[in-house]
Amino acid sequence: MNSIDTVTFDVWNTLLVHEFYDDRVKLARVERIEKALDCAGFRFSRDDLLKAYDYSEASLCSLWKDERDASLDGHVALFLDGLGLEADEYHKDILRQPYADALLDFKPVMVEGAPDVLASLKKKGYRIGLISNTGRTPGETIRRVLDGYGILKYFDATVFSNELGYIKPNRRIFERALSGLGSRAANAVHVGDSVLLDIYGAREAGMSAILFNKYSVRFEKYATRYYEANGRSGTPDAAVERLADVTSAVEALEIK
């Protein structure tokens, strides 16, 4: 096996975890948007806003199941369309921040061991990348959360689906990360919690893959609403339940 010089990480349920697989973030986003529109002189009922949310959800789900994604402005434009407002710069400017920052009302928790494993890998000389699907929370907000926890500094490149236009498991998002890192797939390993998005996706891109399975079952139940496996699966090169074990798992791959 080729020597490993690069390690990339998923974000959700790998470095950050939350309990918000319900309508809490949805309602916080709608409330933030309602206040922003109200301040700008627009009056919409809560029912109108929820219908616009569901309208945008249908379009986004169609994109995600095709392994594509929309930019933050694309998300906002769909919401505005659902409200019957023109998606021009004026209207988008009203919605961008409340749409993007709703997650900050429910700050996710950093997974135990995240700073230590990143520091360990960095000290050993590995290039470190981040590859994340974003859902409705854009990469710019996720970077703020990671920076707030003091771990953004460890990454040599970060790739978020809303900024690229493709989601995992599409190989393009892995290839973009590798390009940004100046790395080859044969010398890289990806760490993530989803068999489809992380393991299958990384293997299809020619990378090795480590499954962090502490939160996998919970996420897979949620993910079926947005991702279709269509019989696709992947076998990880290693599996760990603790981030603290990632460094040794990476090193073990080098001697196989």
Short mmCIF file of C-alpha atoms in Angstrom, two decimals:
data_model
loop_
_atom_site.label_atom_id
_atom_site.label_comp_id
_atom_site.label_asym_id
_atom_site.label_seq_id
_atom_site.Cartn_x
_atom_site.Cartn_y
_atom_site.Cartn_z
CA MET A 1 0.00 0.00 0.00
CA ASN A 2 1.14 3.54 -0.71
CA SER A 3 2.29 5.68 2.19
CA ILE A 4 -0.47 7.80 3.74
CA ASP A 5 0.33 11.51 3.88
CA THR A 6 -3.20 12.97 3.96
CA VAL A 7 -6.21 12.52 6.26
CA THR A 8 -9.59 14.09 5.52
CA PHE A 9 -12.54 14.27 7.90
CA ASP A 10 -16.29 14.50 7.68
CA VAL A 11 -17.90 17.09 10.01
CA TRP A 12 -21.31 15.93 11.21
CA ASN A 13 -21.26 12.97 13.61
CA THR A 14 -17.49 12.84 13.19
CA LEU A 15 -16.13 16.14 14.52
CA LEU A 16 -19.40 17.82 15.53
CA VAL A 17 -22.58 16.22 16.81
CA HIS A 18 -26.05 17.53 17.66
CA GLU A 19 -29.42 16.25 18.78
CA PHE A 20 -31.50 18.30 16.39
CA TYR A 21 -33.04 15.66 14.12
CA ASP A 22 -36.45 17.31 14.58
CA ASP A 23 -38.03 20.68 13.73
CA ARG A 24 -36.09 22.85 16.18
CA VAL A 25 -33.57 24.24 13.70
CA LYS A 26 -36.26 24.50 11.02
CA LEU A 27 -38.45 26.62 13.29
CA ALA A 28 -35.48 28.73 14.43
CA ARG A 29 -34.62 29.43 10.79
CA VAL A 30 -38.21 30.37 9.99
CA GLU A 31 -38.40 32.64 13.06
CA ARG A 32 -35.15 34.40 12.14
CA ILE A 33 -36.40 34.92 8.58
CA GLU A 34 -39.75 36.18 9.84
CA LYS A 35 -38.04 38.81 12.01
CA ALA A 36 -35.73 39.90 9.19
CA LEU A 37 -38.61 40.27 6.75
CA ASP A 38 -40.68 42.11 9.34
CA CYS A 39 -37.83 44.59 9.93
CA ALA A 40 -37.70 45.17 6.17
CA GLY A 41 -41.43 45.90 6.05
CA PHE A 42 -42.68 42.55 4.73
CA ARG A 43 -45.55 40.77 6.49
CA PHE A 44 -45.89 37.05 6.04
CA SER A 45 -47.83 34.65 8.24
CA ARG A 46 -46.00 31.77 9.93
CA ASP A 47 -47.98 29.41 7.71
CA ASP A 48 -46.71 31.22 4.59
CA LEU A 49 -43.13 30.89 5.82
CA LEU A 50 -43.49 27.21 6.63
CA LYS A 51 -44.94 26.58 3.17
CA ALA A 52 -41.97 28.40 1.62
CA TYR A 53 -39.62 26.24 3.70
CA ASP A 54 -41.34 23.07 2.49
CA TYR A 55 -41.31 24.36 -1.08
CA SER A 56 -37.56 24.86 -0.92
CA GLU A 57 -37.13 21.50 0.82
CA ALA A 58 -38.71 19.66 -2.09
CA SER A 59 -36.35 21.30 -4.57
CA LEU A 60 -33.30 20.72 -2.36
CA CYS A 61 -34.16 17.05 -1.82
CA SER A 62 -34.32 16.59 -5.57
CA LEU A 63 -30.86 18.16 -5.90
CA TRP A 64 -29.36 16.13 -3.05
CA LYS A 65 -30.67 12.85 -4.40
CA ASP A 66 -28.88 13.75 -7.64
CA GLU A 67 -25.69 14.36 -5.57
CA ARG A 68 -25.82 18.09 -6.28
CA ASP A 69 -26.12 21.08 -3.96
CA ALA A 70 -27.07 24.74 -4.13
CA SER A 71 -25.09 27.73 -2.90
CA LEU A 72 -26.38 29.77 0.03
CA ASP A 73 -27.84 32.21 -2.50
CA GLY A 74 -29.44 29.27 -4.28
CA HIS A 75 -31.09 28.16 -1.02
CA VAL A 76 -32.29 31.68 -0.33
CA ALA A 77 -33.62 32.06 -3.89
CA LEU A 78 -35.73 28.92 -3.48
CA PHE A 79 -37.16 30.26 -0.23
CA LEU A 80 -37.97 33.60 -1.83
CA ASP A 81 -39.62 31.83 -4.74
CA GLY A 82 -41.77 29.95 -2.23
CA LEU A 83 -42.85 33.29 -0.78
CA GLY A 84 -43.59 34.75 -4.21
CA LEU A 85 -40.79 37.32 -3.92
CA GLU A 86 -38.25 38.03 -6.65
CA ALA A 87 -34.85 36.49 -5.92
CA ASP A 88 -32.99 39.73 -6.53
CA GLU A 89 -30.05 41.07 -4.55
CA TYR A 90 -32.24 43.19 -2.27
CA HIS A 91 -34.42 40.30 -1.13
CA LYS A 92 -31.53 37.83 -0.88
CA ASP A 93 -29.62 40.26 1.31
CA ILE A 94 -32.50 40.27 3.80
CA LEU A 95 -32.54 36.48 4.13
CA ARG A 96 -28.89 35.42 3.87
CA GLN A 97 -27.80 35.83 7.48
CA PRO A 98 -30.97 34.59 9.22
CA TYR A 99 -31.04 31.60 6.89
CA ALA A 100 -27.37 30.76 7.38
CA ASP A 101 -27.08 31.31 11.12
CA ALA A 102 -30.08 29.40 12.50
CA LEU A 103 -27.81 26.58 13.69
CA LEU A 104 -26.09 29.01 16.06
CA ASP A 105 -29.22 28.97 18.22
CA PHE A 106 -28.45 25.30 18.88
CA LYS A 107 -24.69 25.09 19.01
CA PRO A 108 -23.49 21.59 18.13
CA VAL A 109 -21.13 19.79 20.48
CA MET A 110 -17.59 18.89 19.54
CA VAL A 111 -17.03 15.14 19.51
CA GLU A 112 -14.79 13.92 22.30
CA GLY A 113 -11.19 13.65 21.19
CA ALA A 114 -11.49 15.88 18.11
CA PRO A 115 -8.82 18.46 19.07
CA ASP A 116 -6.38 15.79 20.22
CA VAL A 117 -6.58 13.64 17.10
CA LEU A 118 -6.23 16.66 14.81
CA ALA A 119 -3.26 17.96 16.78
CA SER A 120 -1.67 14.50 16.76
CA LEU A 121 -2.02 14.09 13.01
CA LYS A 122 -0.73 17.60 12.39
CA LYS A 123 2.30 17.00 14.61
CA LYS A 124 3.08 13.83 12.70
CA GLY A 125 3.13 15.79 9.45
CA TYR A 126 -0.10 14.69 7.79
CA ARG A 127 -2.00 17.07 5.56
CA ILE A 128 -5.49 17.46 7.00
CA GLY A 129 -8.63 18.22 5.05
CA LEU A 130 -12.33 18.57 5.74
CA ILE A 131 -15.09 17.34 3.41
CA SER A 132 -18.66 18.09 4.43
CA ASN A 133 -22.20 18.01 3.13
CA THR A 134 -23.89 21.08 4.49
CA GLY A 135 -27.65 20.56 4.32
CA ARG A 136 -29.20 23.96 5.00
CA THR A 137 -26.32 25.30 7.11
CA PRO A 138 -23.65 26.70 4.77
CA GLY A 139 -19.93 26.16 5.05
CA GLU A 140 -19.32 29.71 6.25
CA THR A 141 -21.39 29.03 9.39
CA ILE A 142 -19.80 25.64 10.01
CA ARG A 143 -16.35 27.24 9.78
CA ARG A 144 -17.39 29.69 12.49
CA VAL A 145 -18.44 26.83 14.77
CA LEU A 146 -15.21 24.92 14.15
CA ASP A 147 -13.17 28.08 14.70
CA GLY A 148 -15.05 28.75 17.93
CA TYR A 149 -13.91 25.35 19.17
CA GLY A 150 -10.34 26.10 18.10
CA ILE A 151 -10.03 23.30 15.54
CA LEU A 152 -10.44 25.08 12.19
CA LYS A 153 -6.73 25.96 12.33
CA TYR A 154 -5.76 22.31 11.84
CA PHE A 155 -7.21 22.04 8.33
CA ASP A 156 -5.10 22.71 5.27
CA ALA A 157 -8.20 22.70 3.04
CA THR A 158 -11.95 22.68 3.66
CA VAL A 159 -14.56 21.74 1.07
CA PHE A 160 -18.27 22.25 1.70
CA SER A 161 -20.96 20.98 -0.63
CA ASN A 162 -22.86 24.27 -0.88
CA GLU A 163 -19.69 25.98 -2.11
CA LEU A 164 -18.75 23.29 -4.62
CA GLY A 165 -22.19 22.28 -5.89
CA TYR A 166 -21.75 18.54 -5.27
CA ILE A 167 -22.37 16.41 -2.20
CA LYS A 168 -20.83 13.21 -0.92
CA PRO A 169 -20.75 10.48 -2.10
CA ASN A 170 -20.04 12.18 -5.44
CA ARG A 171 -16.36 11.76 -6.12
CA ARG A 172 -16.00 15.38 -7.23
CA ILE A 173 -16.10 16.66 -3.64
CA PHE A 174 -13.32 14.29 -2.61
CA GLU A 175 -11.28 15.18 -5.69
CA ARG A 176 -11.65 18.90 -4.96
CA ALA A 177 -10.35 18.38 -1.43
CA LEU A 178 -7.40 16.36 -2.67
CA SER A 179 -6.61 19.03 -5.24
CA GLY A 180 -6.70 21.73 -2.55
CA LEU A 181 -4.40 19.66 -0.38
CA GLY A 182 -1.98 18.85 -3.20
CA SER A 183 -2.50 15.17 -2.44
CA ARG A 184 -3.06 11.94 -4.38
CA ALA A 185 -6.01 9.68 -3.64
CA ALA A 186 -3.71 6.69 -3.22
CA ASN A 187 -1.95 8.49 -0.37
CA ALA A 188 -5.08 9.70 1.41
CA VAL A 189 -7.58 8.30 3.89
CA HIS A 190 -11.01 9.73 4.73
CA VAL A 191 -12.66 9.48 8.17
CA GLY A 192 -16.45 9.66 8.47
CA ASP A 193 -19.57 8.14 9.94
CA SER A 194 -21.66 7.22 6.88
CA VAL A 195 -21.12 4.00 4.94
CA LEU A 196 -22.65 5.59 1.84
CA LEU A 197 -21.47 9.19 1.98
CA ASP A 198 -18.03 8.71 3.51
CA ILE A 199 -16.88 5.13 2.97
CA TYR A 200 -18.40 4.43 -0.44
CA GLY A 201 -17.67 7.98 -1.61
CA ALA A 202 -14.02 7.93 -0.55
CA ARG A 203 -13.41 4.48 -2.01
CA GLU A 204 -14.94 5.53 -5.33
CA ALA A 205 -12.53 8.46 -5.37
CA GLY A 206 -9.61 6.05 -4.86
CA MET A 207 -9.00 6.87 -1.19
CA SER A 208 -8.78 4.60 1.81
CA ALA A 209 -11.56 5.02 4.38
CA ILE A 210 -12.02 4.73 8.14
CA LEU A 211 -15.52 4.42 9.58
CA PHE A 212 -16.12 6.36 12.82
CA ASN A 213 -19.18 4.46 13.93
CA LYS A 214 -20.13 5.95 17.31
CA TYR A 215 -23.07 7.88 15.82
CA SER A 216 -23.61 6.00 12.55
CA VAL A 217 -26.91 4.27 13.32
CA ARG A 218 -28.66 7.45 14.39
CA PHE A 219 -27.50 9.37 11.33
CA GLU A 220 -28.42 6.64 8.85
CA LYS A 221 -32.05 6.71 10.05
CA TYR A 222 -32.15 10.45 9.42
CA ALA A 223 -30.23 10.40 6.13
CA THR A 224 -32.65 8.15 4.25
CA ARG A 225 -34.89 11.20 3.76
CA TYR A 226 -32.20 12.91 1.72
CA TYR A 227 -29.86 10.31 0.23
CA GLU A 228 -30.55 7.21 -1.83
CA ALA A 229 -28.03 4.38 -1.62
CA ASN A 230 -29.50 2.50 -4.60
CA GLY A 231 -27.62 -0.61 -3.52
CA ARG A 232 -24.32 1.20 -3.10
CA SER A 233 -22.20 0.42 -0.07
CA GLY A 234 -18.58 0.41 0.94
CA THR A 235 -16.30 -1.59 3.19
CA PRO A 236 -14.02 0.54 5.35
CA ASP A 237 -10.34 -0.23 5.71
CA ALA A 238 -10.81 0.17 9.45
CA ALA A 239 -13.55 1.09 11.93
CA VAL A 240 -13.21 2.97 15.23
CA GLU A 241 -15.64 4.04 17.95
CA ARG A 242 -13.33 6.71 19.38
CA LEU A 243 -11.62 9.54 17.55
CA ALA A 244 -8.65 8.87 19.80
CA ASP A 245 -8.08 5.67 17.80
CA VAL A 246 -7.94 7.35 14.39
CA THR A 247 -4.22 8.12 14.44
CA SER A 248 -3.25 4.52 15.18
CA ALA A 249 -5.74 3.29 12.55
CA VAL A 250 -4.15 5.58 9.94
CA GLU A 251 -0.69 4.38 10.85
CA ALA A 252 -1.82 0.75 10.68
CA LEU A 253 -2.99 1.28 7.09
CA GLU A 254 0.52 2.28 6.09
CA ILE A 255 1.98 -1.08 7.02
CA LYS A 256 -0.71 -3.29 5.42
#
